[in-house]
Each structure stands twice: as structure tokens, then as C-alpha cells.
Amino acid sequence: MLEPVMHNIPVTVPPNAAVDLTILAQQTAAKWGLTYRENTDSGLALVQHVSHLELRQLDEPKVGAVKVDFASDALTFRRLHGGGKKEAIARAIGLKGKDSLHVLDATAGLGRDAFVLASLGCVVDMIERSPVVAALLQDGIDRAASDSELRSWLPTNMQLFHGVATDLLVNWPYEKPDVVYLDPMFPHRKKNAAVKKEMRIFQQLLGPDEDADLLLEPALKLAKNRVVVKRPSGAPFLAGKKPQIEMLGKANRFDVYLIQNRN
Ligand SMILES: C[S@@+](CC[C@H](N)C(=O)[O-])C[C@H]1O[C@@H](n2cnc3c(N)ncnc32)[C@H](O)[C@@H]1O
């Protein structure tokens, strides 16, 4: 059984904050079309701190919070000691032998895949339709602008557009990207400890992207070189369309659709 999808997530402030964050929280709410709510202590909420924004299940403090931190130990380790251009995602987008590619990540989420590609030199435009997820992602990008390791490249290489990708892909007003990258939410079969806390909160917030199949055709029309779709291993092809290349990993598969003669 799927959890109900949450549409009305308020922005609030932490109880007993040392400084008054009301105005900041109200500004965040207004920017993303959300409502500000004072004194809320149950359900999912975006919590405005001085230093960052986080998504939290207020009545389940043990579940932990979700925030975007591109300077986290895990992402820093992956950036410095991951496979570089040999990483599966880099091979899938065709980065081998190139300094950079222009990638449009049309299902940005919390921007981890985009971050990996941007850290390898790609210029990544990102589209995210959920205002809650977009708020978290933009907060992470803004904080990266004051991190000594990230500020020289991250804000230049990662740009977020808040909107619906099926519309934006059709009317993309900027230069066509070399690659369109798609990673829509897939319904998880098992609900167990292996489904990470972040994924559980995300499933509760967004539910599966039931309209994901609609992304493939406009992506194929827009991309100059290829469309790459990340799927869980064993999942059916997006829109039932077989790719030219399937790159199988342990948990995921990258389906690569090559575009012929469009430059
Ligand atoms: C599985 S997450 C992506 C995770 C991401 N690749 C990462 O590394 O963090 C899928 C995201 O795509 C967004 N999404 C799905 N369909 C979309 C659409 N048509 N337009 C814009 N965003 C969409 C969802 O709101 C969700 O945040």
C-alpha cells in the first residue's frame, strides 16, 4: 500500500530557536508558494534554521531530517575518491574522453546525480516540480556558494529551474542540452530498513512519479546526443521503449537512448 502523497507542507521554525527566524521562514514560504505555519508539531514540515532548511517529520524526531549538503562527508568522499569519469553515471552520459557536457537533469530531486556530474565538469541544468524538494535543493546550492571547496564551480555548474519537466522539455528556451537525464521515482516494492529514511520521507512527500513515461518522448526530441534513464534493476523500460544500451549495476540500470544525426 502506498502512503498518501503530501501536498501541503508548511514552512515552520524550530521550537526554542535562539534567534527569531519568522521572517526568514515566511520569505522561504513565499518564494516557493508554500504556507508559513507557527507552532506546528506534527506531520512533515520544512524547518527553517539560521544555517539551512530541512525537511522533517515533526512527530518522529528519530527519523532524522532531510537537507541538501553538497559538502557532506559522503559526497566529498565520492567527489574526491569516486570513480571520476569511470563512474557508471559518467559513462552512461558519454563523458569519457570529454572535458564537459551540457546535461539537463529533468528530475532533479535532491541533486545528487547532478552534483556528481557537475563535479566532473559538466554544466547541469536541473528541473524539479515539487516546491518542497526545489526549496531544499536551492538551499543546498546557495550554501555551496560560501564553501571554499565548492564555490568556484558548483553554483556555476548547477542551475535549478522550478517547474514541470514535461512542459519545460517541450518549450526549452535555452541552448539544447547534449544529454537529458531522467531519474523519476519508482514505486518501491519492499518497505524495510534498507529503504533509507530519506527515501521513505520522499515517498510520503511525493509518491511514485506516475506520469514518468511522458518524459521520454520530449526528452528524445530535445537532447542533442543522448537520453539517459536511471531505473532500479529489473524495472521495465520507461514508456516501454527499449534503449540501444543497457548498463547494468547492482541496484540500478542506466538505459541509454542514442540520438542519431542531430547537432
Ligand atoms: C528519484 S528523484 C531524483 C533523484 C535525483 N536523481 C538525485 O540524484 O537526487 C525524482 C525527482 O523527480 C521529480 N520529478 C518527477 N517527475 C517530474 C516532472 N515531470 N517534472 C519535474 N520534476 C519531476 C520528483 O519530484 C522527484 O523529486
Tab-separated table of C-alpha atoms and ligand atoms in Angstrom:
chain	number	residue	atom	x	y	z
A	1	MET	CA	0.000	0.000	0.000
A	2	LEU	CA	1.316	3.405	-0.912
A	3	GLU	CA	1.486	6.151	1.674
A	4	PRO	CA	-0.728	9.150	0.941
A	5	VAL	CA	1.052	11.857	-1.054
A	6	MET	CA	1.505	15.092	0.898
A	7	HIS	CA	0.782	18.285	-0.979
A	8	ASN	CA	0.524	20.913	1.696
A	9	ILE	CA	3.849	21.018	3.532
A	10	PRO	CA	4.214	24.118	5.698
A	11	VAL	CA	7.382	26.052	6.463
A	12	THR	CA	7.965	26.493	10.167
A	13	VAL	CA	10.700	27.448	12.645
A	14	PRO	CA	12.361	25.215	15.260
A	15	PRO	CA	10.891	25.466	18.752
A	16	ASN	CA	13.074	27.497	21.133
A	17	ALA	CA	15.318	28.904	18.372
A	18	ALA	CA	17.920	31.323	19.764
A	19	VAL	CA	17.044	33.969	17.155
A	20	ASP	CA	13.710	34.897	15.633
A	21	LEU	CA	13.535	33.128	12.266
A	22	THR	CA	9.931	34.016	11.487
A	23	ILE	CA	10.696	36.497	8.713
A	24	LEU	CA	13.224	34.198	7.063
A	25	ALA	CA	10.736	31.297	7.201
A	26	GLN	CA	7.969	33.493	5.794
A	27	GLN	CA	10.249	34.559	2.935
A	28	THR	CA	11.090	30.934	2.167
A	29	ALA	CA	7.386	30.031	2.193
A	30	ALA	CA	6.524	32.936	-0.128
A	31	LYS	CA	9.379	32.132	-2.545
A	32	TRP	CA	8.183	28.557	-3.081
A	33	GLY	CA	4.414	29.126	-2.853
A	34	LEU	CA	4.150	27.332	0.494
A	35	THR	CA	2.422	28.428	3.688
A	36	TYR	CA	4.169	29.564	6.840
A	37	ARG	CA	2.846	27.905	9.993
A	38	GLU	CA	3.787	28.762	13.546
A	39	ASN	CA	3.634	26.238	16.377
A	40	THR	CA	3.209	23.123	14.328
A	41	ASP	CA	4.428	19.874	15.846
A	42	SER	CA	3.084	17.051	13.714
A	43	GLY	CA	3.407	15.832	10.149
A	44	LEU	CA	6.026	16.752	7.563
A	45	ALA	CA	7.343	20.319	7.530
A	46	LEU	CA	10.197	22.357	6.113
A	47	VAL	CA	12.043	23.719	9.124
A	48	GLN	CA	13.930	26.991	8.654
A	49	HIS	CA	17.192	27.172	10.602
A	50	VAL	CA	19.700	30.040	10.577
A	51	SER	CA	22.147	27.927	8.621
A	52	HIS	CA	19.912	25.795	6.421
A	53	LEU	CA	16.486	24.444	5.507
A	54	GLU	CA	15.464	20.879	6.321
A	55	LEU	CA	12.507	18.570	5.824
A	56	ARG	CA	11.448	16.849	8.988
A	57	GLN	CA	8.741	14.510	10.266
A	58	LEU	CA	7.946	16.624	13.307
A	59	ASP	CA	6.273	13.938	15.381
A	60	GLU	CA	9.002	11.373	14.628
A	61	PRO	CA	12.229	13.058	15.783
A	62	LYS	CA	14.175	9.798	15.445
A	63	VAL	CA	13.572	9.613	11.696
A	64	GLY	CA	16.044	12.457	11.191
A	65	ALA	CA	15.892	15.354	8.787
A	66	VAL	CA	16.491	15.645	5.063
A	67	LYS	CA	18.625	18.506	3.831
A	68	VAL	CA	20.910	19.101	0.877
A	69	ASP	CA	24.541	19.290	1.913
A	70	PHE	CA	26.964	19.129	-1.003
A	71	ALA	CA	29.872	19.442	1.459
A	72	SER	CA	28.792	16.326	3.412
A	73	ASP	CA	31.398	13.656	4.133
A	74	ALA	CA	29.666	11.162	1.836
A	75	LEU	CA	29.510	13.492	-1.176
A	76	THR	CA	33.012	14.847	-0.548
A	77	PHE	CA	34.389	11.294	-0.435
A	78	ARG	CA	32.572	10.395	-3.646
A	79	ARG	CA	33.800	13.607	-5.323
A	80	LEU	CA	37.435	13.033	-4.330
A	81	HIS	CA	37.714	9.241	-4.371
A	82	GLY	CA	34.796	8.011	-6.521
A	83	GLY	CA	35.466	6.612	-9.951
A	84	GLY	CA	35.592	10.036	-11.644
A	85	LYS	CA	34.753	9.713	-15.315
A	86	LYS	CA	34.716	5.921	-14.872
A	87	GLU	CA	31.641	6.166	-12.609
A	88	ALA	CA	28.686	4.395	-14.203
A	89	ILE	CA	26.676	7.623	-14.493
A	90	ALA	CA	29.575	9.389	-16.258
A	91	ARG	CA	29.971	6.516	-18.705
A	92	ALA	CA	26.216	6.450	-19.266
A	93	ILE	CA	26.090	10.109	-20.317
A	94	GLY	CA	29.133	9.619	-22.593
A	95	LEU	CA	31.626	11.784	-20.701
A	96	LYS	CA	34.627	9.551	-21.481
A	97	GLY	CA	37.242	11.485	-23.435
A	98	LYS	CA	35.424	14.807	-22.992
A	99	ASP	CA	36.064	17.698	-20.593
A	100	SER	CA	32.433	18.643	-20.204
A	101	LEU	CA	28.874	18.044	-21.396
A	102	HIS	CA	25.736	20.126	-21.027
A	103	VAL	CA	23.241	17.957	-19.162
A	104	LEU	CA	19.585	18.687	-18.446
A	105	ASP	CA	18.562	16.687	-15.393
A	106	ALA	CA	14.777	16.847	-15.742
A	107	THR	CA	14.003	15.057	-12.457
A	108	ALA	CA	16.495	16.748	-10.150
A	109	GLY	CA	15.321	15.553	-6.712
A	110	LEU	CA	17.966	16.410	-4.133
A	111	GLY	CA	20.542	16.904	-6.875
A	112	ARG	CA	22.972	14.106	-6.019
A	113	ASP	CA	23.323	12.751	-9.542
A	114	ALA	CA	23.566	16.310	-10.860
A	115	PHE	CA	26.257	17.036	-8.265
A	116	VAL	CA	28.338	14.053	-9.362
A	117	LEU	CA	28.156	15.194	-12.987
A	118	ALA	CA	28.818	18.854	-12.126
A	119	SER	CA	31.845	17.860	-10.030
A	120	LEU	CA	33.203	16.085	-13.125
A	121	GLY	CA	32.975	19.321	-15.121
A	122	CYS	CA	29.501	19.062	-16.649
A	123	VAL	CA	27.183	22.043	-16.778
A	124	VAL	CA	23.933	20.721	-15.335
A	125	ASP	CA	20.568	22.438	-15.634
A	126	MET	CA	18.041	20.869	-13.281
A	127	ILE	CA	14.245	20.784	-13.309
A	128	GLU	CA	12.242	19.949	-10.178
A	129	ARG	CA	8.474	20.254	-9.876
A	130	SER	CA	7.988	19.780	-6.135
A	131	PRO	CA	8.314	23.155	-4.397
A	132	VAL	CA	9.474	21.408	-1.223
A	133	VAL	CA	12.238	19.493	-2.980
A	134	ALA	CA	13.186	22.542	-5.066
A	135	ALA	CA	13.434	24.658	-1.888
A	136	LEU	CA	15.777	22.095	-0.296
A	137	LEU	CA	17.902	21.851	-3.431
A	138	GLN	CA	18.208	25.611	-3.932
A	139	ASP	CA	19.142	25.956	-0.262
A	140	GLY	CA	21.973	23.444	-0.815
A	141	ILE	CA	23.200	25.311	-3.916
A	142	ASP	CA	23.097	28.661	-2.088
A	143	ARG	CA	25.125	27.292	0.834
A	144	ALA	CA	27.689	25.783	-1.558
A	145	ALA	CA	28.382	29.351	-2.708
A	146	SER	CA	30.124	30.008	0.598
A	147	ASP	CA	32.032	26.708	0.838
A	148	SER	CA	35.721	27.101	-0.004
A	149	GLU	CA	35.871	23.784	-1.925
A	150	LEU	CA	32.642	24.225	-3.861
A	151	ARG	CA	32.119	27.904	-4.524
A	152	SER	CA	34.401	28.157	-7.552
A	153	TRP	CA	32.433	25.660	-9.622
A	154	LEU	CA	29.194	24.437	-8.071
A	155	PRO	CA	26.944	27.498	-8.390
A	156	THR	CA	28.175	27.973	-11.984
A	157	ASN	CA	27.728	24.338	-12.972
A	158	MET	CA	24.375	23.650	-11.280
A	159	GLN	CA	21.305	25.719	-12.017
A	160	LEU	CA	17.778	24.881	-10.831
A	161	PHE	CA	14.531	25.562	-12.677
A	162	HIS	CA	11.389	25.025	-10.615
A	163	GLY	CA	8.741	23.683	-12.983
A	164	VAL	CA	7.187	20.658	-14.647
A	165	ALA	CA	9.615	18.888	-16.937
A	166	THR	CA	7.030	17.594	-19.406
A	167	ASP	CA	6.193	21.262	-20.181
A	168	LEU	CA	9.721	22.677	-19.935
A	169	LEU	CA	11.265	19.997	-22.175
A	170	VAL	CA	8.791	20.868	-24.938
A	171	ASN	CA	9.369	24.621	-24.621
A	172	TRP	CA	13.029	24.686	-23.528
A	173	PRO	CA	14.052	28.268	-24.335
A	174	TYR	CA	17.812	27.842	-23.867
A	175	GLU	CA	20.525	26.007	-25.758
A	176	LYS	CA	19.651	22.360	-26.333
A	177	PRO	CA	21.483	20.078	-23.906
A	178	ASP	CA	23.822	17.334	-25.073
A	179	VAL	CA	22.135	14.923	-22.670
A	180	VAL	CA	18.751	14.756	-20.987
A	181	TYR	CA	18.964	12.724	-17.777
A	182	LEU	CA	15.844	11.200	-16.198
A	183	ASP	CA	15.503	9.512	-12.807
A	184	PRO	CA	11.813	9.500	-11.882
A	185	MET	CA	10.644	7.953	-8.591
A	186	PHE	CA	9.827	4.309	-8.959
A	187	PRO	CA	7.388	2.559	-6.601
A	188	HIS	CA	9.348	0.555	-4.047
A	189	ARG	CA	8.157	-2.964	-3.586
A	190	LYS	CA	9.522	-3.538	-0.105
A	191	LYS	CA	9.132	-1.266	2.873
A	192	ASN	CA	12.059	-2.216	5.060
A	193	ALA	CA	15.114	-0.799	6.781
A	194	ALA	CA	17.023	-0.903	3.516
A	195	VAL	CA	14.711	1.762	2.128
A	196	LYS	CA	16.579	4.698	3.596
A	197	LYS	CA	14.880	7.250	5.819
A	198	GLU	CA	15.266	9.874	3.148
A	199	MET	CA	13.581	7.688	0.578
A	200	ARG	CA	10.732	6.940	2.993
A	201	ILE	CA	10.122	10.629	3.640
A	202	PHE	CA	10.356	11.247	-0.085
A	203	GLN	CA	7.840	8.549	-0.892
A	204	GLN	CA	5.491	10.040	1.651
A	205	LEU	CA	6.027	13.507	0.212
A	206	LEU	CA	5.882	12.725	-3.491
A	207	GLY	CA	4.612	9.202	-4.106
A	208	PRO	CA	5.775	7.458	-7.287
A	209	ASP	CA	6.023	9.615	-10.419
A	210	GLU	CA	3.015	8.001	-12.116
A	211	ASP	CA	3.417	10.191	-15.202
A	212	ALA	CA	7.090	9.333	-15.711
A	213	ASP	CA	6.510	7.670	-19.106
A	214	LEU	CA	5.500	11.071	-20.512
A	215	LEU	CA	9.049	12.380	-20.023
A	216	LEU	CA	10.746	10.166	-22.587
A	217	GLU	CA	9.365	11.499	-25.854
A	218	PRO	CA	10.044	15.222	-25.231
A	219	ALA	CA	13.466	14.280	-23.841
A	220	LEU	CA	14.289	12.383	-27.046
A	221	LYS	CA	13.202	15.385	-29.117
A	222	LEU	CA	15.329	17.850	-27.116
A	223	ALA	CA	18.627	16.062	-26.442
A	224	LYS	CA	21.425	16.551	-28.960
A	225	ASN	CA	23.341	13.345	-28.192
A	226	ARG	CA	21.500	11.021	-25.834
A	227	VAL	CA	18.840	10.482	-23.196
A	228	VAL	CA	19.850	8.532	-20.113
A	229	VAL	CA	17.236	6.989	-17.825
A	230	LYS	CA	18.127	5.621	-14.393
A	231	ARG	CA	15.910	2.698	-13.371
A	232	PRO	CA	16.004	0.232	-10.499
A	233	SER	CA	17.419	-3.111	-11.711
A	234	GLY	CA	14.612	-5.225	-13.065
A	235	ALA	CA	12.245	-2.288	-13.659
A	236	PRO	CA	10.528	-2.068	-17.050
A	237	PHE	CA	11.832	0.418	-19.614
A	238	LEU	CA	10.456	3.937	-19.395
A	239	ALA	CA	7.416	4.228	-21.714
A	240	GLY	CA	8.094	0.588	-22.655
A	241	LYS	CA	10.810	1.761	-25.084
A	242	LYS	CA	13.928	-0.364	-25.403
A	243	PRO	CA	17.181	1.641	-25.279
A	244	GLN	CA	20.191	0.982	-27.519
A	245	ILE	CA	22.408	0.440	-24.456
A	246	GLU	CA	21.576	-1.010	-21.023
A	247	MET	CA	24.231	-0.536	-18.363
A	248	LEU	CA	23.520	-2.923	-15.515
A	249	GLY	CA	24.675	-2.107	-11.987
A	250	LYS	CA	23.965	-3.778	-8.649
A	251	ALA	CA	20.896	-1.753	-7.712
A	252	ASN	CA	20.337	0.409	-10.768
A	253	ARG	CA	20.387	0.270	-14.502
A	254	PHE	CA	21.149	3.116	-16.906
A	255	ASP	CA	19.153	2.915	-20.124
A	256	VAL	CA	20.856	4.919	-22.874
A	257	TYR	CA	18.909	6.188	-25.914
A	258	LEU	CA	21.225	7.478	-28.618
A	259	ILE	CA	20.156	10.336	-30.867
A	260	GLN	CA	21.276	9.989	-34.468
A	261	ASN	CA	22.406	12.987	-36.559
A	262	ARG	CA	21.175	15.947	-34.521
A	263	ASN	CA	23.712	18.648	-33.814
B	1	LIG	C1	14.075	9.861	-7.677
B	1	LIG	S1	14.057	11.599	-7.545
B	1	LIG	C2	15.524	12.076	-8.389
B	1	LIG	C3	16.772	11.873	-7.575
B	1	LIG	C4	17.979	12.544	-8.178
B	1	LIG	N1	18.418	11.885	-9.384
B	1	LIG	C5	19.120	12.624	-7.196
B	1	LIG	O1	20.220	12.123	-7.508
B	1	LIG	O2	18.949	13.218	-6.115
B	1	LIG	C6	12.854	12.098	-8.711
B	1	LIG	C7	12.512	13.586	-8.646
B	1	LIG	O3	11.970	13.974	-9.894
B	1	LIG	C8	10.916	14.885	-9.690
B	1	LIG	N2	10.043	14.804	-10.866
B	1	LIG	C9	9.379	13.719	-11.320
B	1	LIG	N3	8.684	13.993	-12.431
B	1	LIG	C10	8.921	15.296	-12.708
B	1	LIG	C11	8.478	16.173	-13.735
B	1	LIG	N4	7.634	15.766	-14.690
B	1	LIG	N5	8.920	17.451	-13.707
B	1	LIG	C12	9.789	17.882	-12.742
B	1	LIG	N6	10.225	17.089	-11.723
B	1	LIG	C13	9.798	15.812	-11.718
B	1	LIG	C14	10.254	14.393	-8.413
B	1	LIG	O4	9.510	15.443	-7.780
B	1	LIG	C15	11.463	13.939	-7.595
B	1	LIG	O5	11.948	14.972	-6.781
